[in-house]
Amino acid sequence: MNKKITIENIKKVRDISVLPLNFRPMAKISPYISYFFVKYLPFSPNQISLIWGFVGFVAVFLMALGSYWNMLAGVLVYHLALLLDYVDGEVARVSKKTSLTGICLDKIFSVVFRGLLILGLGIGLYNTNGNVLYFYLGIWACLFLVFDNSLAILKANVLP
């Protein structure tokens, strides 16, 4: 437990002015949770990434159950997963424990969960009203989104 780390130090490791407007509220909340993780919980940044991956799967599962309340709960739980995504990066930067494994986990989870969220929505809508079109649209949208995001990451990291 590093006693020199403060909330101000955590706020300095990320520049929220470059983030889109819809991500800024999450980035304003995350330093306080990051501080709690650094001070009181013995999780490494990679373990926090795995936790956010698990929470993301729970969110997709809730959405796939169908009904208004399950989908609302899934969206809220998914926002908790996104908050943990911010936290793992901040904890890694402030504790100087960044790693290639952590970066890969973040990219894989980001690509997979964008698609899975759409798939969960399609399955949830199918379970809610029985129209099989939502199920197929969810599958196709998931596949195209994962493929498109994978190509964007590949292009950004491999091609000159």
mmCIF file with all atom_site columns, C-alpha atoms in Angstrom:
data_model
loop_
_atom_site.group_PDB
_atom_site.id
_atom_site.type_symbol
_atom_site.label_atom_id
_atom_site.label_alt_id
_atom_site.label_comp_id
_atom_site.label_asym_id
_atom_site.label_entity_id
_atom_site.label_seq_id
_atom_site.pdbx_PDB_ins_code
_atom_site.Cartn_x
_atom_site.Cartn_y
_atom_site.Cartn_z
_atom_site.occupancy
_atom_site.B_iso_or_equiv
_atom_site.pdbx_formal_charge
_atom_site.auth_seq_id
_atom_site.auth_comp_id
_atom_site.auth_asym_id
_atom_site.auth_atom_id
_atom_site.pdbx_PDB_model_num
ATOM 1   C CA . MET A 1 1   ? 0.000   0.000   0.000   1.00 0.00 ? 1   MET A CA 1
ATOM 2   C CA . ASN A 1 2   ? 1.591   3.171   -1.200  1.00 0.00 ? 2   ASN A CA 1
ATOM 3   C CA . LYS A 1 3   ? 0.993   6.024   1.257   1.00 0.00 ? 3   LYS A CA 1
ATOM 4   C CA . LYS A 1 4   ? 2.323   8.723   -1.111  1.00 0.00 ? 4   LYS A CA 1
ATOM 5   C CA . ILE A 1 5   ? -0.482  8.273   -3.626  1.00 0.00 ? 5   ILE A CA 1
ATOM 6   C CA . THR A 1 6   ? -3.239  10.884  -3.380  1.00 0.00 ? 6   THR A CA 1
ATOM 7   C CA . ILE A 1 7   ? -6.411  11.548  -5.327  1.00 0.00 ? 7   ILE A CA 1
ATOM 8   C CA . GLU A 1 8   ? -4.668  14.512  -6.955  1.00 0.00 ? 8   GLU A CA 1
ATOM 9   C CA . ASN A 1 9   ? -1.879  12.208  -8.207  1.00 0.00 ? 9   ASN A CA 1
ATOM 10  C CA . ILE A 1 10  ? -4.482  9.904   -9.677  1.00 0.00 ? 10  ILE A CA 1
ATOM 11  C CA . LYS A 1 11  ? -6.273  12.807  -11.389 1.00 0.00 ? 11  LYS A CA 1
ATOM 12  C CA . LYS A 1 12  ? -2.997  13.872  -13.008 1.00 0.00 ? 12  LYS A CA 1
ATOM 13  C CA . VAL A 1 13  ? -2.397  10.544  -14.769 1.00 0.00 ? 13  VAL A CA 1
ATOM 14  C CA . ARG A 1 14  ? -5.332  11.043  -17.162 1.00 0.00 ? 14  ARG A CA 1
ATOM 15  C CA . ASP A 1 15  ? -6.239  14.012  -19.329 1.00 0.00 ? 15  ASP A CA 1
ATOM 16  C CA . ILE A 1 16  ? -10.036 14.066  -19.508 1.00 0.00 ? 16  ILE A CA 1
ATOM 17  C CA . SER A 1 17  ? -10.117 17.033  -21.882 1.00 0.00 ? 17  SER A CA 1
ATOM 18  C CA . VAL A 1 18  ? -9.372  14.672  -24.792 1.00 0.00 ? 18  VAL A CA 1
ATOM 19  C CA . LEU A 1 19  ? -12.276 12.369  -23.914 1.00 0.00 ? 19  LEU A CA 1
ATOM 20  C CA . PRO A 1 20  ? -15.680 12.643  -25.584 1.00 0.00 ? 20  PRO A CA 1
ATOM 21  C CA . LEU A 1 21  ? -18.293 14.424  -23.479 1.00 0.00 ? 21  LEU A CA 1
ATOM 22  C CA . ASN A 1 22  ? -20.175 11.229  -22.637 1.00 0.00 ? 22  ASN A CA 1
ATOM 23  C CA . PHE A 1 23  ? -17.045 9.702   -20.993 1.00 0.00 ? 23  PHE A CA 1
ATOM 24  C CA . ARG A 1 24  ? -16.131 12.699  -18.847 1.00 0.00 ? 24  ARG A CA 1
ATOM 25  C CA . PRO A 1 25  ? -18.529 12.032  -15.938 1.00 0.00 ? 25  PRO A CA 1
ATOM 26  C CA . MET A 1 26  ? -17.086 8.528   -15.597 1.00 0.00 ? 26  MET A CA 1
ATOM 27  C CA . ALA A 1 27  ? -13.544 9.923   -15.640 1.00 0.00 ? 27  ALA A CA 1
ATOM 28  C CA . LYS A 1 28  ? -14.447 12.371  -12.869 1.00 0.00 ? 28  LYS A CA 1
ATOM 29  C CA . ILE A 1 29  ? -15.721 9.577   -10.619 1.00 0.00 ? 29  ILE A CA 1
ATOM 30  C CA . SER A 1 30  ? -12.960 7.054   -11.273 1.00 0.00 ? 30  SER A CA 1
ATOM 31  C CA . PRO A 1 31  ? -10.073 8.704   -9.329  1.00 0.00 ? 31  PRO A CA 1
ATOM 32  C CA . TYR A 1 32  ? -11.941 8.237   -6.049  1.00 0.00 ? 32  TYR A CA 1
ATOM 33  C CA . ILE A 1 33  ? -12.531 4.541   -6.736  1.00 0.00 ? 33  ILE A CA 1
ATOM 34  C CA . SER A 1 34  ? -8.935  4.168   -7.951  1.00 0.00 ? 34  SER A CA 1
ATOM 35  C CA . TYR A 1 35  ? -7.731  5.719   -4.710  1.00 0.00 ? 35  TYR A CA 1
ATOM 36  C CA . PHE A 1 36  ? -9.779  3.165   -2.751  1.00 0.00 ? 36  PHE A CA 1
ATOM 37  C CA . PHE A 1 37  ? -8.279  0.306   -4.796  1.00 0.00 ? 37  PHE A CA 1
ATOM 38  C CA . VAL A 1 38  ? -4.709  1.592   -4.364  1.00 0.00 ? 38  VAL A CA 1
ATOM 39  C CA . LYS A 1 39  ? -5.020  2.292   -0.646  1.00 0.00 ? 39  LYS A CA 1
ATOM 40  C CA . TYR A 1 40  ? -7.198  -0.520  0.670   1.00 0.00 ? 40  TYR A CA 1
ATOM 41  C CA . LEU A 1 41  ? -7.524  -3.385  -1.816  1.00 0.00 ? 41  LEU A CA 1
ATOM 42  C CA . PRO A 1 42  ? -4.584  -5.591  -2.840  1.00 0.00 ? 42  PRO A CA 1
ATOM 43  C CA . PHE A 1 43  ? -5.660  -6.019  -6.479  1.00 0.00 ? 43  PHE A CA 1
ATOM 44  C CA . SER A 1 44  ? -3.211  -5.573  -9.327  1.00 0.00 ? 44  SER A CA 1
ATOM 45  C CA . PRO A 1 45  ? -4.351  -3.616  -12.394 1.00 0.00 ? 45  PRO A CA 1
ATOM 46  C CA . ASN A 1 46  ? -4.664  -6.882  -14.356 1.00 0.00 ? 46  ASN A CA 1
ATOM 47  C CA . GLN A 1 47  ? -6.898  -8.336  -11.645 1.00 0.00 ? 47  GLN A CA 1
ATOM 48  C CA . ILE A 1 48  ? -9.086  -5.229  -11.821 1.00 0.00 ? 48  ILE A CA 1
ATOM 49  C CA . SER A 1 49  ? -9.272  -5.761  -15.596 1.00 0.00 ? 49  SER A CA 1
ATOM 50  C CA . LEU A 1 50  ? -10.468 -9.314  -15.037 1.00 0.00 ? 50  LEU A CA 1
ATOM 51  C CA . ILE A 1 51  ? -13.058 -8.038  -12.552 1.00 0.00 ? 51  ILE A CA 1
ATOM 52  C CA . TRP A 1 52  ? -14.377 -5.553  -15.098 1.00 0.00 ? 52  TRP A CA 1
ATOM 53  C CA . GLY A 1 53  ? -14.516 -8.358  -17.643 1.00 0.00 ? 53  GLY A CA 1
ATOM 54  C CA . PHE A 1 54  ? -16.601 -10.456 -15.267 1.00 0.00 ? 54  PHE A CA 1
ATOM 55  C CA . VAL A 1 55  ? -18.890 -7.515  -14.481 1.00 0.00 ? 55  VAL A CA 1
ATOM 56  C CA . GLY A 1 56  ? -19.280 -6.938  -18.235 1.00 0.00 ? 56  GLY A CA 1
ATOM 57  C CA . PHE A 1 57  ? -20.393 -10.551 -18.717 1.00 0.00 ? 57  PHE A CA 1
ATOM 58  C CA . VAL A 1 58  ? -22.928 -10.134 -15.909 1.00 0.00 ? 58  VAL A CA 1
ATOM 59  C CA . ALA A 1 59  ? -24.278 -7.017  -17.662 1.00 0.00 ? 59  ALA A CA 1
ATOM 60  C CA . VAL A 1 60  ? -24.648 -8.836  -20.979 1.00 0.00 ? 60  VAL A CA 1
ATOM 61  C CA . PHE A 1 61  ? -26.360 -11.754 -19.228 1.00 0.00 ? 61  PHE A CA 1
ATOM 62  C CA . LEU A 1 62  ? -28.835 -9.416  -17.527 1.00 0.00 ? 62  LEU A CA 1
ATOM 63  C CA . MET A 1 63  ? -29.668 -7.744  -20.820 1.00 0.00 ? 63  MET A CA 1
ATOM 64  C CA . ALA A 1 64  ? -30.130 -11.100 -22.540 1.00 0.00 ? 64  ALA A CA 1
ATOM 65  C CA . LEU A 1 65  ? -32.752 -12.120 -19.970 1.00 0.00 ? 65  LEU A CA 1
ATOM 66  C CA . GLY A 1 66  ? -35.168 -9.608  -21.469 1.00 0.00 ? 66  GLY A CA 1
ATOM 67  C CA . SER A 1 67  ? -37.765 -7.340  -19.843 1.00 0.00 ? 67  SER A CA 1
ATOM 68  C CA . TYR A 1 68  ? -37.397 -3.656  -19.187 1.00 0.00 ? 68  TYR A CA 1
ATOM 69  C CA . TRP A 1 69  ? -35.981 -3.984  -15.671 1.00 0.00 ? 69  TRP A CA 1
ATOM 70  C CA . ASN A 1 70  ? -33.405 -6.620  -16.602 1.00 0.00 ? 70  ASN A CA 1
ATOM 71  C CA . MET A 1 71  ? -32.187 -4.521  -19.510 1.00 0.00 ? 71  MET A CA 1
ATOM 72  C CA . LEU A 1 72  ? -32.021 -1.422  -17.330 1.00 0.00 ? 72  LEU A CA 1
ATOM 73  C CA . ALA A 1 73  ? -30.059 -3.371  -14.719 1.00 0.00 ? 73  ALA A CA 1
ATOM 74  C CA . GLY A 1 74  ? -27.761 -4.659  -17.485 1.00 0.00 ? 74  GLY A CA 1
ATOM 75  C CA . VAL A 1 75  ? -27.057 -1.133  -18.707 1.00 0.00 ? 75  VAL A CA 1
ATOM 76  C CA . LEU A 1 76  ? -26.307 0.069   -15.172 1.00 0.00 ? 76  LEU A CA 1
ATOM 77  C CA . VAL A 1 77  ? -24.038 -2.898  -14.462 1.00 0.00 ? 77  VAL A CA 1
ATOM 78  C CA . TYR A 1 78  ? -22.285 -2.296  -17.798 1.00 0.00 ? 78  TYR A CA 1
ATOM 79  C CA . HIS A 1 79  ? -21.586 1.283   -16.731 1.00 0.00 ? 79  HIS A CA 1
ATOM 80  C CA . LEU A 1 80  ? -20.032 -0.126  -13.571 1.00 0.00 ? 80  LEU A CA 1
ATOM 81  C CA . ALA A 1 81  ? -17.822 -2.282  -15.820 1.00 0.00 ? 81  ALA A CA 1
ATOM 82  C CA . LEU A 1 82  ? -16.808 0.810   -17.812 1.00 0.00 ? 82  LEU A CA 1
ATOM 83  C CA . LEU A 1 83  ? -15.982 2.586   -14.565 1.00 0.00 ? 83  LEU A CA 1
ATOM 84  C CA . LEU A 1 84  ? -13.750 -0.340  -13.581 1.00 0.00 ? 84  LEU A CA 1
ATOM 85  C CA . ASP A 1 85  ? -12.089 -0.019  -16.995 1.00 0.00 ? 85  ASP A CA 1
ATOM 86  C CA . TYR A 1 86  ? -11.084 3.528   -16.084 1.00 0.00 ? 86  TYR A CA 1
ATOM 87  C CA . VAL A 1 87  ? -9.973  2.403   -12.637 1.00 0.00 ? 87  VAL A CA 1
ATOM 88  C CA . ASP A 1 88  ? -7.643  -0.330  -13.871 1.00 0.00 ? 88  ASP A CA 1
ATOM 89  C CA . GLY A 1 89  ? -5.810  2.098   -16.134 1.00 0.00 ? 89  GLY A CA 1
ATOM 90  C CA . GLU A 1 90  ? -5.464  4.721   -13.443 1.00 0.00 ? 90  GLU A CA 1
ATOM 91  C CA . VAL A 1 91  ? -4.256  2.192   -10.875 1.00 0.00 ? 91  VAL A CA 1
ATOM 92  C CA . ALA A 1 92  ? -1.706  0.881   -13.378 1.00 0.00 ? 92  ALA A CA 1
ATOM 93  C CA . ARG A 1 93  ? -0.387  4.355   -14.181 1.00 0.00 ? 93  ARG A CA 1
ATOM 94  C CA . VAL A 1 94  ? -0.249  5.674   -10.639 1.00 0.00 ? 94  VAL A CA 1
ATOM 95  C CA . SER A 1 95  ? 1.344   2.507   -9.237  1.00 0.00 ? 95  SER A CA 1
ATOM 96  C CA . LYS A 1 96  ? 3.645   2.224   -12.283 1.00 0.00 ? 96  LYS A CA 1
ATOM 97  C CA . LYS A 1 97  ? 2.484   -1.337  -12.970 1.00 0.00 ? 97  LYS A CA 1
ATOM 98  C CA . THR A 1 98  ? 1.532   -0.973  -16.622 1.00 0.00 ? 98  THR A CA 1
ATOM 99  C CA . SER A 1 99  ? 2.083   -4.091  -18.694 1.00 0.00 ? 99  SER A CA 1
ATOM 100 C CA . LEU A 1 100 ? 1.541   -5.406  -22.170 1.00 0.00 ? 100 LEU A CA 1
ATOM 101 C CA . THR A 1 101 ? -0.829  -8.012  -20.707 1.00 0.00 ? 101 THR A CA 1
ATOM 102 C CA . GLY A 1 102 ? -2.980  -5.275  -19.181 1.00 0.00 ? 102 GLY A CA 1
ATOM 103 C CA . ILE A 1 103 ? -3.110  -3.322  -22.426 1.00 0.00 ? 103 ILE A CA 1
ATOM 104 C CA . CYS A 1 104 ? -4.078  -6.482  -24.325 1.00 0.00 ? 104 CYS A CA 1
ATOM 105 C CA . LEU A 1 105 ? -6.775  -7.343  -21.767 1.00 0.00 ? 105 LEU A CA 1
ATOM 106 C CA . ASP A 1 106 ? -8.237  -3.854  -22.095 1.00 0.00 ? 106 ASP A CA 1
ATOM 107 C CA . LYS A 1 107 ? -8.309  -3.973  -25.893 1.00 0.00 ? 107 LYS A CA 1
ATOM 108 C CA . ILE A 1 108 ? -9.765  -7.477  -26.023 1.00 0.00 ? 108 ILE A CA 1
ATOM 109 C CA . PHE A 1 109 ? -12.460 -6.692  -23.461 1.00 0.00 ? 109 PHE A CA 1
ATOM 110 C CA . SER A 1 110 ? -13.332 -3.415  -25.194 1.00 0.00 ? 110 SER A CA 1
ATOM 111 C CA . VAL A 1 111 ? -13.785 -5.115  -28.559 1.00 0.00 ? 111 VAL A CA 1
ATOM 112 C CA . VAL A 1 112 ? -15.618 -8.151  -27.210 1.00 0.00 ? 112 VAL A CA 1
ATOM 113 C CA . PHE A 1 113 ? -17.988 -6.301  -24.903 1.00 0.00 ? 113 PHE A CA 1
ATOM 114 C CA . ARG A 1 114 ? -19.095 -3.769  -27.490 1.00 0.00 ? 114 ARG A CA 1
ATOM 115 C CA . GLY A 1 115 ? -20.281 -6.660  -29.619 1.00 0.00 ? 115 GLY A CA 1
ATOM 116 C CA . LEU A 1 116 ? -21.630 -8.731  -26.741 1.00 0.00 ? 116 LEU A CA 1
ATOM 117 C CA . LEU A 1 117 ? -23.669 -5.811  -25.467 1.00 0.00 ? 117 LEU A CA 1
ATOM 118 C CA . ILE A 1 118 ? -25.437 -5.574  -28.835 1.00 0.00 ? 118 ILE A CA 1
ATOM 119 C CA . LEU A 1 119 ? -25.886 -9.351  -28.851 1.00 0.00 ? 119 LEU A CA 1
ATOM 120 C CA . GLY A 1 120 ? -27.352 -9.240  -25.327 1.00 0.00 ? 120 GLY A CA 1
ATOM 121 C CA . LEU A 1 121 ? -29.710 -6.476  -26.427 1.00 0.00 ? 121 LEU A CA 1
ATOM 122 C CA . GLY A 1 122 ? -30.870 -8.527  -29.435 1.00 0.00 ? 122 GLY A CA 1
ATOM 123 C CA . ILE A 1 123 ? -31.428 -11.642 -27.335 1.00 0.00 ? 123 ILE A CA 1
ATOM 124 C CA . GLY A 1 124 ? -33.180 -9.596  -24.644 1.00 0.00 ? 124 GLY A CA 1
ATOM 125 C CA . LEU A 1 125 ? -35.531 -8.006  -27.157 1.00 0.00 ? 125 LEU A CA 1
ATOM 126 C CA . TYR A 1 126 ? -36.242 -11.447 -28.605 1.00 0.00 ? 126 TYR A CA 1
ATOM 127 C CA . ASN A 1 127 ? -36.973 -12.801 -25.118 1.00 0.00 ? 127 ASN A CA 1
ATOM 128 C CA . THR A 1 128 ? -39.213 -9.824  -24.386 1.00 0.00 ? 128 THR A CA 1
ATOM 129 C CA . ASN A 1 129 ? -41.478 -9.861  -27.441 1.00 0.00 ? 129 ASN A CA 1
ATOM 130 C CA . GLY A 1 130 ? -40.677 -13.112 -29.298 1.00 0.00 ? 130 GLY A CA 1
ATOM 131 C CA . ASN A 1 131 ? -39.752 -11.489 -32.634 1.00 0.00 ? 131 ASN A CA 1
ATOM 132 C CA . VAL A 1 132 ? -36.893 -13.594 -34.019 1.00 0.00 ? 132 VAL A CA 1
ATOM 133 C CA . LEU A 1 133 ? -35.695 -10.650 -36.146 1.00 0.00 ? 133 LEU A CA 1
ATOM 134 C CA . TYR A 1 134 ? -34.168 -9.050  -33.030 1.00 0.00 ? 134 TYR A CA 1
ATOM 135 C CA . PHE A 1 135 ? -32.229 -12.228 -32.330 1.00 0.00 ? 135 PHE A CA 1
ATOM 136 C CA . TYR A 1 136 ? -30.724 -12.349 -35.830 1.00 0.00 ? 136 TYR A CA 1
ATOM 137 C CA . LEU A 1 137 ? -30.025 -8.620  -35.899 1.00 0.00 ? 137 LEU A CA 1
ATOM 138 C CA . GLY A 1 138 ? -28.244 -8.940  -32.552 1.00 0.00 ? 138 GLY A CA 1
ATOM 139 C CA . ILE A 1 139 ? -26.043 -11.747 -33.867 1.00 0.00 ? 139 ILE A CA 1
ATOM 140 C CA . TRP A 1 140 ? -25.161 -9.949  -37.099 1.00 0.00 ? 140 TRP A CA 1
ATOM 141 C CA . ALA A 1 141 ? -24.577 -6.597  -35.431 1.00 0.00 ? 141 ALA A CA 1
ATOM 142 C CA . CYS A 1 142 ? -22.347 -8.285  -32.848 1.00 0.00 ? 142 CYS A CA 1
ATOM 143 C CA . LEU A 1 143 ? -20.265 -10.008 -35.517 1.00 0.00 ? 143 LEU A CA 1
ATOM 144 C CA . PHE A 1 144 ? -19.874 -6.884  -37.627 1.00 0.00 ? 144 PHE A CA 1
ATOM 145 C CA . LEU A 1 145 ? -19.017 -4.699  -34.635 1.00 0.00 ? 145 LEU A CA 1
ATOM 146 C CA . VAL A 1 146 ? -16.388 -7.114  -33.303 1.00 0.00 ? 146 VAL A CA 1
ATOM 147 C CA . PHE A 1 147 ? -14.907 -7.509  -36.777 1.00 0.00 ? 147 PHE A CA 1
ATOM 148 C CA . ASP A 1 148 ? -14.832 -3.746  -37.389 1.00 0.00 ? 148 ASP A CA 1
ATOM 149 C CA . ASN A 1 149 ? -13.292 -2.964  -33.980 1.00 0.00 ? 149 ASN A CA 1
ATOM 150 C CA . SER A 1 150 ? -10.719 -5.744  -34.408 1.00 0.00 ? 150 SER A CA 1
ATOM 151 C CA . LEU A 1 151 ? -9.675  -4.329  -37.768 1.00 0.00 ? 151 LEU A CA 1
ATOM 152 C CA . ALA A 1 152 ? -9.409  -0.829  -36.316 1.00 0.00 ? 152 ALA A CA 1
ATOM 153 C CA . ILE A 1 153 ? -7.115  -2.060  -33.531 1.00 0.00 ? 153 ILE A CA 1
ATOM 154 C CA . LEU A 1 154 ? -5.072  -4.114  -35.970 1.00 0.00 ? 154 LEU A CA 1
ATOM 155 C CA . LYS A 1 155 ? -4.721  -1.145  -38.294 1.00 0.00 ? 155 LYS A CA 1
ATOM 156 C CA . ALA A 1 156 ? -3.711  1.180   -35.443 1.00 0.00 ? 156 ALA A CA 1
ATOM 157 C CA . ASN A 1 157 ? -1.107  -1.198  -34.035 1.00 0.00 ? 157 ASN A CA 1
ATOM 158 C CA . VAL A 1 158 ? 0.316   -2.999  -37.063 1.00 0.00 ? 158 VAL A CA 1
ATOM 159 C CA . LEU A 1 159 ? 0.015   -0.940  -40.195 1.00 0.00 ? 159 LEU A CA 1
ATOM 160 C CA . PRO A 1 160 ? 2.246   2.122   -40.665 1.00 0.00 ? 160 PRO A CA 1
#
